[in-house]
Amino acid sequence: MEIYSLSGPSGTGKSTAALEFAHTHQIDAIIDDGLLIVNGEKVAGLSAKFEKSPFKAVKRAIFTDEEHLQDVQEAIDQHQPKKILLIGTSNKMTIQIAKRLGYGDIDHFYYISDLRSSGEMKLAQFIRKTEGKHIMPIPLKQVEQNFFKRFIQKGVEIFTPKREKIGETTIVQPDFHDETITIQKKAFTDMVKITCDLNSNIEKSSKIQYQQLPLPSVHITVALKGPIDYSIPDAMMALQKDIAQQFDTHFDLELAEIRITVNQIQMIGS
């Protein structure tokens, strides 16, 4: 059996990326957070997301429970996958999973940064931090009934470029992820307004819009101070850079688009 590793920090979108990655590399089985998933369907195991604490979740994910380990090993023997993808937060973790399952060395190492842009990863971590959302790469119908006491909803369906369905995800909020921070949408637009107010070329900003999905973006309308003795494109590019830096510094978010519309030039004394 050919063994693949996909690793990266928690909350960067590994579970969502796994289904598409497995399809692209013709990998028929995935081990994610203690679950064995074959062709997009759960066939064995218990998810670490059902545990009560981060410590117990890690132990579940690396198969320290012998009954859990045996259940997954027997299912692997039954399904006989030709390739299997192990998902973890680091190479060390996936190597440990491979050893617990009785495999040899991992053949291929991949990282979430190979599959997702920095903006996509930062957005995934932001959503994890502010909403406590975790992704399971299995259909909603396969989530254990005793987990319905927690926040849960259908995620997204994953398709190939030819629109062939290869799996779907489920959004859950584990018991061990109770601490989240709340950021009102107004905080984002206020940050844009403050940045514009501090810019020596901007007389006034208006119609500030912030959109978080599919990737964070900002649209602004501004009035410039006159007379114009500078390059407007250069000045607006500098403003875009400043806004992007503020979002990165204060929210740890990477803006995919900053669209600035100049609707007037306000002359001094007018």
mmCIF file with all atom_site columns, C-alpha atoms in Angstrom, residues 99-255:
data_model
loop_
_atom_site.group_PDB
_atom_site.id
_atom_site.type_symbol
_atom_site.label_atom_id
_atom_site.label_alt_id
_atom_site.label_comp_id
_atom_site.label_asym_id
_atom_site.label_entity_id
_atom_site.label_seq_id
_atom_site.pdbx_PDB_ins_code
_atom_site.Cartn_x
_atom_site.Cartn_y
_atom_site.Cartn_z
_atom_site.occupancy
_atom_site.B_iso_or_equiv
_atom_site.pdbx_formal_charge
_atom_site.auth_seq_id
_atom_site.auth_comp_id
_atom_site.auth_asym_id
_atom_site.auth_atom_id
_atom_site.pdbx_PDB_model_num
ATOM 1   C CA . LYS A 1 99  ? 3.447   3.311  12.998  1.00 0.00 ? 99  LYS A CA 1
ATOM 2   C CA . ARG A 1 100 ? 0.355   2.731  15.147  1.00 0.00 ? 100 ARG A CA 1
ATOM 3   C CA . LEU A 1 101 ? -1.472  1.293  12.138  1.00 0.00 ? 101 LEU A CA 1
ATOM 4   C CA . GLY A 1 102 ? 1.461   -1.024 11.465  1.00 0.00 ? 102 GLY A CA 1
ATOM 5   C CA . TYR A 1 103 ? 2.714   0.539  8.249   1.00 0.00 ? 103 TYR A CA 1
ATOM 6   C CA . GLY A 1 104 ? 6.262   1.155  7.160   1.00 0.00 ? 104 GLY A CA 1
ATOM 7   C CA . ASP A 1 105 ? 7.683   4.468  6.033   1.00 0.00 ? 105 ASP A CA 1
ATOM 8   C CA . ILE A 1 106 ? 5.467   7.121  4.459   1.00 0.00 ? 106 ILE A CA 1
ATOM 9   C CA . ASP A 1 107 ? 6.089   7.359  0.719   1.00 0.00 ? 107 ASP A CA 1
ATOM 10  C CA . HIS A 1 108 ? 4.961   10.924 -0.013  1.00 0.00 ? 108 HIS A CA 1
ATOM 11  C CA . PHE A 1 109 ? 4.812   14.035 2.184   1.00 0.00 ? 109 PHE A CA 1
ATOM 12  C CA . TYR A 1 110 ? 2.570   16.957 1.267   1.00 0.00 ? 110 TYR A CA 1
ATOM 13  C CA . TYR A 1 111 ? 1.632   20.125 3.131   1.00 0.00 ? 111 TYR A CA 1
ATOM 14  C CA . ILE A 1 112 ? -1.531  22.206 3.172   1.00 0.00 ? 112 ILE A CA 1
ATOM 15  C CA . SER A 1 113 ? 0.549   25.109 1.833   1.00 0.00 ? 113 SER A CA 1
ATOM 16  C CA . ASP A 1 114 ? 1.028   23.017 -1.345  1.00 0.00 ? 114 ASP A CA 1
ATOM 17  C CA . LEU A 1 115 ? -2.735  22.960 -1.849  1.00 0.00 ? 115 LEU A CA 1
ATOM 18  C CA . ARG A 1 116 ? -4.086  26.220 -0.437  1.00 0.00 ? 116 ARG A CA 1
ATOM 19  C CA . SER A 1 117 ? -3.012  29.852 -0.717  1.00 0.00 ? 117 SER A CA 1
ATOM 20  C CA . SER A 1 118 ? -1.959  31.759 2.387   1.00 0.00 ? 118 SER A CA 1
ATOM 21  C CA . GLY A 1 119 ? -5.190  33.773 2.108   1.00 0.00 ? 119 GLY A CA 1
ATOM 22  C CA . GLU A 1 120 ? -7.325  30.622 2.117   1.00 0.00 ? 120 GLU A CA 1
ATOM 23  C CA . MET A 1 121 ? -5.456  29.217 5.112   1.00 0.00 ? 121 MET A CA 1
ATOM 24  C CA . LYS A 1 122 ? -5.722  32.446 7.097   1.00 0.00 ? 122 LYS A CA 1
ATOM 25  C CA . LEU A 1 123 ? -9.462  32.657 6.397   1.00 0.00 ? 123 LEU A CA 1
ATOM 26  C CA . ALA A 1 124 ? -9.942  29.049 7.556   1.00 0.00 ? 124 ALA A CA 1
ATOM 27  C CA . GLN A 1 125 ? -8.063  29.781 10.782  1.00 0.00 ? 125 GLN A CA 1
ATOM 28  C CA . PHE A 1 126 ? -10.034 33.001 11.299  1.00 0.00 ? 126 PHE A CA 1
ATOM 29  C CA . ILE A 1 127 ? -13.325 31.115 11.001  1.00 0.00 ? 127 ILE A CA 1
ATOM 30  C CA . ARG A 1 128 ? -12.035 28.464 13.410  1.00 0.00 ? 128 ARG A CA 1
ATOM 31  C CA . LYS A 1 129 ? -11.031 31.194 15.886  1.00 0.00 ? 129 LYS A CA 1
ATOM 32  C CA . THR A 1 130 ? -14.222 33.265 15.665  1.00 0.00 ? 130 THR A CA 1
ATOM 33  C CA . GLU A 1 131 ? -16.877 30.609 15.048  1.00 0.00 ? 131 GLU A CA 1
ATOM 34  C CA . GLY A 1 132 ? -15.335 27.403 16.418  1.00 0.00 ? 132 GLY A CA 1
ATOM 35  C CA . LYS A 1 133 ? -16.163 25.573 13.189  1.00 0.00 ? 133 LYS A CA 1
ATOM 36  C CA . HIS A 1 134 ? -14.390 22.290 12.416  1.00 0.00 ? 134 HIS A CA 1
ATOM 37  C CA . ILE A 1 135 ? -14.749 20.346 9.170   1.00 0.00 ? 135 ILE A CA 1
ATOM 38  C CA . MET A 1 136 ? -15.307 16.602 8.829   1.00 0.00 ? 136 MET A CA 1
ATOM 39  C CA . PRO A 1 137 ? -14.788 15.189 5.302   1.00 0.00 ? 137 PRO A CA 1
ATOM 40  C CA . ILE A 1 138 ? -17.861 12.941 5.527   1.00 0.00 ? 138 ILE A CA 1
ATOM 41  C CA . PRO A 1 139 ? -21.561 13.490 4.738   1.00 0.00 ? 139 PRO A CA 1
ATOM 42  C CA . LEU A 1 140 ? -23.888 14.891 7.412   1.00 0.00 ? 140 LEU A CA 1
ATOM 43  C CA . LYS A 1 141 ? -25.849 11.618 7.483   1.00 0.00 ? 141 LYS A CA 1
ATOM 44  C CA . GLN A 1 142 ? -22.721 9.799  8.717   1.00 0.00 ? 142 GLN A CA 1
ATOM 45  C CA . VAL A 1 143 ? -22.126 11.979 11.770  1.00 0.00 ? 143 VAL A CA 1
ATOM 46  C CA . GLU A 1 144 ? -22.959 10.064 14.961  1.00 0.00 ? 144 GLU A CA 1
ATOM 47  C CA . GLN A 1 145 ? -26.361 10.933 16.414  1.00 0.00 ? 145 GLN A CA 1
ATOM 48  C CA . ASN A 1 146 ? -24.965 11.754 19.859  1.00 0.00 ? 146 ASN A CA 1
ATOM 49  C CA . PHE A 1 147 ? -23.103 14.667 18.329  1.00 0.00 ? 147 PHE A CA 1
ATOM 50  C CA . PHE A 1 148 ? -26.254 16.544 17.389  1.00 0.00 ? 148 PHE A CA 1
ATOM 51  C CA . LYS A 1 149 ? -26.265 18.250 20.762  1.00 0.00 ? 149 LYS A CA 1
ATOM 52  C CA . ARG A 1 150 ? -23.542 20.497 19.364  1.00 0.00 ? 150 ARG A CA 1
ATOM 53  C CA . PHE A 1 151 ? -23.611 23.006 16.502  1.00 0.00 ? 151 PHE A CA 1
ATOM 54  C CA . ILE A 1 152 ? -23.731 21.056 13.272  1.00 0.00 ? 152 ILE A CA 1
ATOM 55  C CA . GLN A 1 153 ? -24.686 21.723 9.670   1.00 0.00 ? 153 GLN A CA 1
ATOM 56  C CA . LYS A 1 154 ? -24.116 20.483 6.178   1.00 0.00 ? 154 LYS A CA 1
ATOM 57  C CA . GLY A 1 155 ? -20.855 21.680 4.686   1.00 0.00 ? 155 GLY A CA 1
ATOM 58  C CA . VAL A 1 156 ? -20.050 21.751 0.990   1.00 0.00 ? 156 VAL A CA 1
ATOM 59  C CA . GLU A 1 157 ? -20.154 19.198 -1.782  1.00 0.00 ? 157 GLU A CA 1
ATOM 60  C CA . ILE A 1 158 ? -16.799 18.573 -3.459  1.00 0.00 ? 158 ILE A CA 1
ATOM 61  C CA . PHE A 1 159 ? -16.776 18.204 -7.245  1.00 0.00 ? 159 PHE A CA 1
ATOM 62  C CA . THR A 1 160 ? -14.169 17.541 -9.917  1.00 0.00 ? 160 THR A CA 1
ATOM 63  C CA . PRO A 1 161 ? -13.620 20.141 -12.669 1.00 0.00 ? 161 PRO A CA 1
ATOM 64  C CA . LYS A 1 162 ? -16.013 17.973 -14.719 1.00 0.00 ? 162 LYS A CA 1
ATOM 65  C CA . ARG A 1 163 ? -18.674 18.412 -11.999 1.00 0.00 ? 163 ARG A CA 1
ATOM 66  C CA . GLU A 1 164 ? -18.429 14.815 -10.784 1.00 0.00 ? 164 GLU A CA 1
ATOM 67  C CA . LYS A 1 165 ? -19.201 14.625 -7.067  1.00 0.00 ? 165 LYS A CA 1
ATOM 68  C CA . ILE A 1 166 ? -16.338 13.137 -5.057  1.00 0.00 ? 166 ILE A CA 1
ATOM 69  C CA . GLY A 1 167 ? -17.572 13.775 -1.521  1.00 0.00 ? 167 GLY A CA 1
ATOM 70  C CA . GLU A 1 168 ? -19.026 16.269 0.925   1.00 0.00 ? 168 GLU A CA 1
ATOM 71  C CA . THR A 1 169 ? -18.156 17.832 4.249   1.00 0.00 ? 169 THR A CA 1
ATOM 72  C CA . THR A 1 170 ? -19.957 18.462 7.532   1.00 0.00 ? 170 THR A CA 1
ATOM 73  C CA . ILE A 1 171 ? -19.418 21.450 9.848   1.00 0.00 ? 171 ILE A CA 1
ATOM 74  C CA . VAL A 1 172 ? -19.295 20.725 13.571  1.00 0.00 ? 172 VAL A CA 1
ATOM 75  C CA . GLN A 1 173 ? -18.368 22.521 16.773  1.00 0.00 ? 173 GLN A CA 1
ATOM 76  C CA . PRO A 1 174 ? -16.613 20.104 19.158  1.00 0.00 ? 174 PRO A CA 1
ATOM 77  C CA . ASP A 1 175 ? -17.053 20.259 22.913  1.00 0.00 ? 175 ASP A CA 1
ATOM 78  C CA . PHE A 1 176 ? -13.358 21.050 23.343  1.00 0.00 ? 176 PHE A CA 1
ATOM 79  C CA . HIS A 1 177 ? -13.639 24.208 21.223  1.00 0.00 ? 177 HIS A CA 1
ATOM 80  C CA . ASP A 1 178 ? -15.796 26.364 23.494  1.00 0.00 ? 178 ASP A CA 1
ATOM 81  C CA . GLU A 1 179 ? -13.597 29.467 23.441  1.00 0.00 ? 179 GLU A CA 1
ATOM 82  C CA . THR A 1 180 ? -14.152 31.742 20.461  1.00 0.00 ? 180 THR A CA 1
ATOM 83  C CA . ILE A 1 181 ? -13.721 35.451 19.945  1.00 0.00 ? 181 ILE A CA 1
ATOM 84  C CA . THR A 1 182 ? -16.402 37.695 18.452  1.00 0.00 ? 182 THR A CA 1
ATOM 85  C CA . ILE A 1 183 ? -15.538 40.307 15.837  1.00 0.00 ? 183 ILE A CA 1
ATOM 86  C CA . GLN A 1 184 ? -18.411 42.427 14.566  1.00 0.00 ? 184 GLN A CA 1
ATOM 87  C CA . LYS A 1 185 ? -18.513 43.166 10.847  1.00 0.00 ? 185 LYS A CA 1
ATOM 88  C CA . LYS A 1 186 ? -18.341 46.863 11.724  1.00 0.00 ? 186 LYS A CA 1
ATOM 89  C CA . ALA A 1 187 ? -14.791 46.330 12.996  1.00 0.00 ? 187 ALA A CA 1
ATOM 90  C CA . PHE A 1 188 ? -13.650 45.564 9.447   1.00 0.00 ? 188 PHE A CA 1
ATOM 91  C CA . THR A 1 189 ? -15.304 48.595 7.866   1.00 0.00 ? 189 THR A CA 1
ATOM 92  C CA . ASP A 1 190 ? -14.097 50.802 10.730  1.00 0.00 ? 190 ASP A CA 1
ATOM 93  C CA . MET A 1 191 ? -10.541 49.640 10.086  1.00 0.00 ? 191 MET A CA 1
ATOM 94  C CA . VAL A 1 192 ? -10.850 50.644 6.424   1.00 0.00 ? 192 VAL A CA 1
ATOM 95  C CA . LYS A 1 193 ? -12.320 54.045 7.338   1.00 0.00 ? 193 LYS A CA 1
ATOM 96  C CA . ILE A 1 194 ? -9.590  54.800 9.891   1.00 0.00 ? 194 ILE A CA 1
ATOM 97  C CA . THR A 1 195 ? -6.887  53.842 7.388   1.00 0.00 ? 195 THR A CA 1
ATOM 98  C CA . CYS A 1 196 ? -8.442  56.134 4.770   1.00 0.00 ? 196 CYS A CA 1
ATOM 99  C CA . ASP A 1 197 ? -8.839  58.989 7.285   1.00 0.00 ? 197 ASP A CA 1
ATOM 100 C CA . LEU A 1 198 ? -5.120  58.794 8.092   1.00 0.00 ? 198 LEU A CA 1
ATOM 101 C CA . ASN A 1 199 ? -4.159  58.938 4.410   1.00 0.00 ? 199 ASN A CA 1
ATOM 102 C CA . SER A 1 200 ? -3.063  62.452 3.393   1.00 0.00 ? 200 SER A CA 1
ATOM 103 C CA . ASN A 1 201 ? -4.544  62.081 -0.112  1.00 0.00 ? 201 ASN A CA 1
ATOM 104 C CA . ILE A 1 202 ? -8.063  61.088 0.977   1.00 0.00 ? 202 ILE A CA 1
ATOM 105 C CA . GLU A 1 203 ? -10.663 63.738 1.734   1.00 0.00 ? 203 GLU A CA 1
ATOM 106 C CA . LYS A 1 204 ? -13.471 61.309 2.531   1.00 0.00 ? 204 LYS A CA 1
ATOM 107 C CA . SER A 1 205 ? -14.297 57.589 2.276   1.00 0.00 ? 205 SER A CA 1
ATOM 108 C CA . SER A 1 206 ? -17.803 56.219 1.773   1.00 0.00 ? 206 SER A CA 1
ATOM 109 C CA . LYS A 1 207 ? -19.697 53.084 0.719   1.00 0.00 ? 207 LYS A CA 1
ATOM 110 C CA . ILE A 1 208 ? -17.239 50.831 2.532   1.00 0.00 ? 208 ILE A CA 1
ATOM 111 C CA . GLN A 1 209 ? -18.143 47.174 1.996   1.00 0.00 ? 209 GLN A CA 1
ATOM 112 C CA . TYR A 1 210 ? -16.470 44.100 3.492   1.00 0.00 ? 210 TYR A CA 1
ATOM 113 C CA . GLN A 1 211 ? -17.146 40.587 2.206   1.00 0.00 ? 211 GLN A CA 1
ATOM 114 C CA . GLN A 1 212 ? -15.624 37.530 3.893   1.00 0.00 ? 212 GLN A CA 1
ATOM 115 C CA . LEU A 1 213 ? -16.555 34.685 1.543   1.00 0.00 ? 213 LEU A CA 1
ATOM 116 C CA . PRO A 1 214 ? -15.371 33.100 -0.659  1.00 0.00 ? 214 PRO A CA 1
ATOM 117 C CA . LEU A 1 215 ? -12.270 35.139 0.258   1.00 0.00 ? 215 LEU A CA 1
ATOM 118 C CA . PRO A 1 216 ? -12.053 38.429 2.172   1.00 0.00 ? 216 PRO A CA 1
ATOM 119 C CA . SER A 1 217 ? -12.454 41.539 0.019   1.00 0.00 ? 217 SER A CA 1
ATOM 120 C CA . VAL A 1 218 ? -13.038 45.264 0.475   1.00 0.00 ? 218 VAL A CA 1
ATOM 121 C CA . HIS A 1 219 ? -14.758 47.785 -1.798  1.00 0.00 ? 219 HIS A CA 1
ATOM 122 C CA . ILE A 1 220 ? -14.422 51.526 -1.058  1.00 0.00 ? 220 ILE A CA 1
ATOM 123 C CA . THR A 1 221 ? -15.457 54.789 -2.667  1.00 0.00 ? 221 THR A CA 1
ATOM 124 C CA . VAL A 1 222 ? -13.216 57.762 -1.913  1.00 0.00 ? 222 VAL A CA 1
ATOM 125 C CA . ALA A 1 223 ? -12.980 61.471 -2.600  1.00 0.00 ? 223 ALA A CA 1
ATOM 126 C CA . LEU A 1 224 ? -9.447  62.783 -3.144  1.00 0.00 ? 224 LEU A CA 1
ATOM 127 C CA . LYS A 1 225 ? -7.963  66.009 -1.880  1.00 0.00 ? 225 LYS A CA 1
ATOM 128 C CA . GLY A 1 226 ? -7.034  68.487 -4.559  1.00 0.00 ? 226 GLY A CA 1
ATOM 129 C CA . PRO A 1 227 ? -5.118  69.862 -6.242  1.00 0.00 ? 227 PRO A CA 1
ATOM 130 C CA . ILE A 1 228 ? -3.680  66.645 -7.649  1.00 0.00 ? 228 ILE A CA 1
ATOM 131 C CA . ASP A 1 229 ? 0.109   66.873 -7.853  1.00 0.00 ? 229 ASP A CA 1
ATOM 132 C CA . TYR A 1 230 ? 0.738   63.135 -7.536  1.00 0.00 ? 230 TYR A CA 1
ATOM 133 C CA . SER A 1 231 ? 0.060   59.927 -9.463  1.00 0.00 ? 231 SER A CA 1
ATOM 134 C CA . ILE A 1 232 ? -3.461  58.761 -8.565  1.00 0.00 ? 232 ILE A CA 1
ATOM 135 C CA . PRO A 1 233 ? -2.766  55.072 -9.464  1.00 0.00 ? 233 PRO A CA 1
ATOM 136 C CA . ASP A 1 234 ? 0.381   55.083 -7.306  1.00 0.00 ? 234 ASP A CA 1
ATOM 137 C CA . ALA A 1 235 ? -1.454  56.741 -4.425  1.00 0.00 ? 235 ALA A CA 1
ATOM 138 C CA . MET A 1 236 ? -4.320  54.221 -4.579  1.00 0.00 ? 236 MET A CA 1
ATOM 139 C CA . MET A 1 237 ? -1.877  51.308 -4.733  1.00 0.00 ? 237 MET A CA 1
ATOM 140 C CA . ALA A 1 238 ? -0.199  52.677 -1.600  1.00 0.00 ? 238 ALA A CA 1
ATOM 141 C CA . LEU A 1 239 ? -3.606  52.889 0.102   1.00 0.00 ? 239 LEU A CA 1
ATOM 142 C CA . GLN A 1 240 ? -4.391  49.307 -0.913  1.00 0.00 ? 240 GLN A CA 1
ATOM 143 C CA . LYS A 1 241 ? -1.087  48.169 0.569   1.00 0.00 ? 241 LYS A CA 1
ATOM 144 C CA . ASP A 1 242 ? -1.797  50.037 3.814   1.00 0.00 ? 242 ASP A CA 1
ATOM 145 C CA . ILE A 1 243 ? -5.292  48.532 4.161   1.00 0.00 ? 243 ILE A CA 1
ATOM 146 C CA . ALA A 1 244 ? -3.930  45.055 3.456   1.00 0.00 ? 244 ALA A CA 1
ATOM 147 C CA . GLN A 1 245 ? -1.261  45.522 6.121   1.00 0.00 ? 245 GLN A CA 1
ATOM 148 C CA . GLN A 1 246 ? -3.827  46.657 8.701   1.00 0.00 ? 246 GLN A CA 1
ATOM 149 C CA . PHE A 1 247 ? -6.008  43.584 8.079   1.00 0.00 ? 247 PHE A CA 1
ATOM 150 C CA . ASP A 1 248 ? -3.005  41.288 8.340   1.00 0.00 ? 248 ASP A CA 1
ATOM 151 C CA . THR A 1 249 ? -1.815  42.946 11.560  1.00 0.00 ? 249 THR A CA 1
ATOM 152 C CA . HIS A 1 250 ? -5.137  43.259 13.384  1.00 0.00 ? 250 HIS A CA 1
ATOM 153 C CA . PHE A 1 251 ? -7.211  40.350 12.067  1.00 0.00 ? 251 PHE A CA 1
ATOM 154 C CA . ASP A 1 252 ? -4.573  38.001 10.606  1.00 0.00 ? 252 ASP A CA 1
ATOM 155 C CA . LEU A 1 253 ? -6.543  38.013 7.359   1.00 0.00 ? 253 LEU A CA 1
ATOM 156 C CA . GLU A 1 254 ? -5.262  38.343 3.810   1.00 0.00 ? 254 GLU A CA 1
ATOM 157 C CA . LEU A 1 255 ? -7.491  40.402 1.536   1.00 0.00 ? 255 LEU A CA 1
#
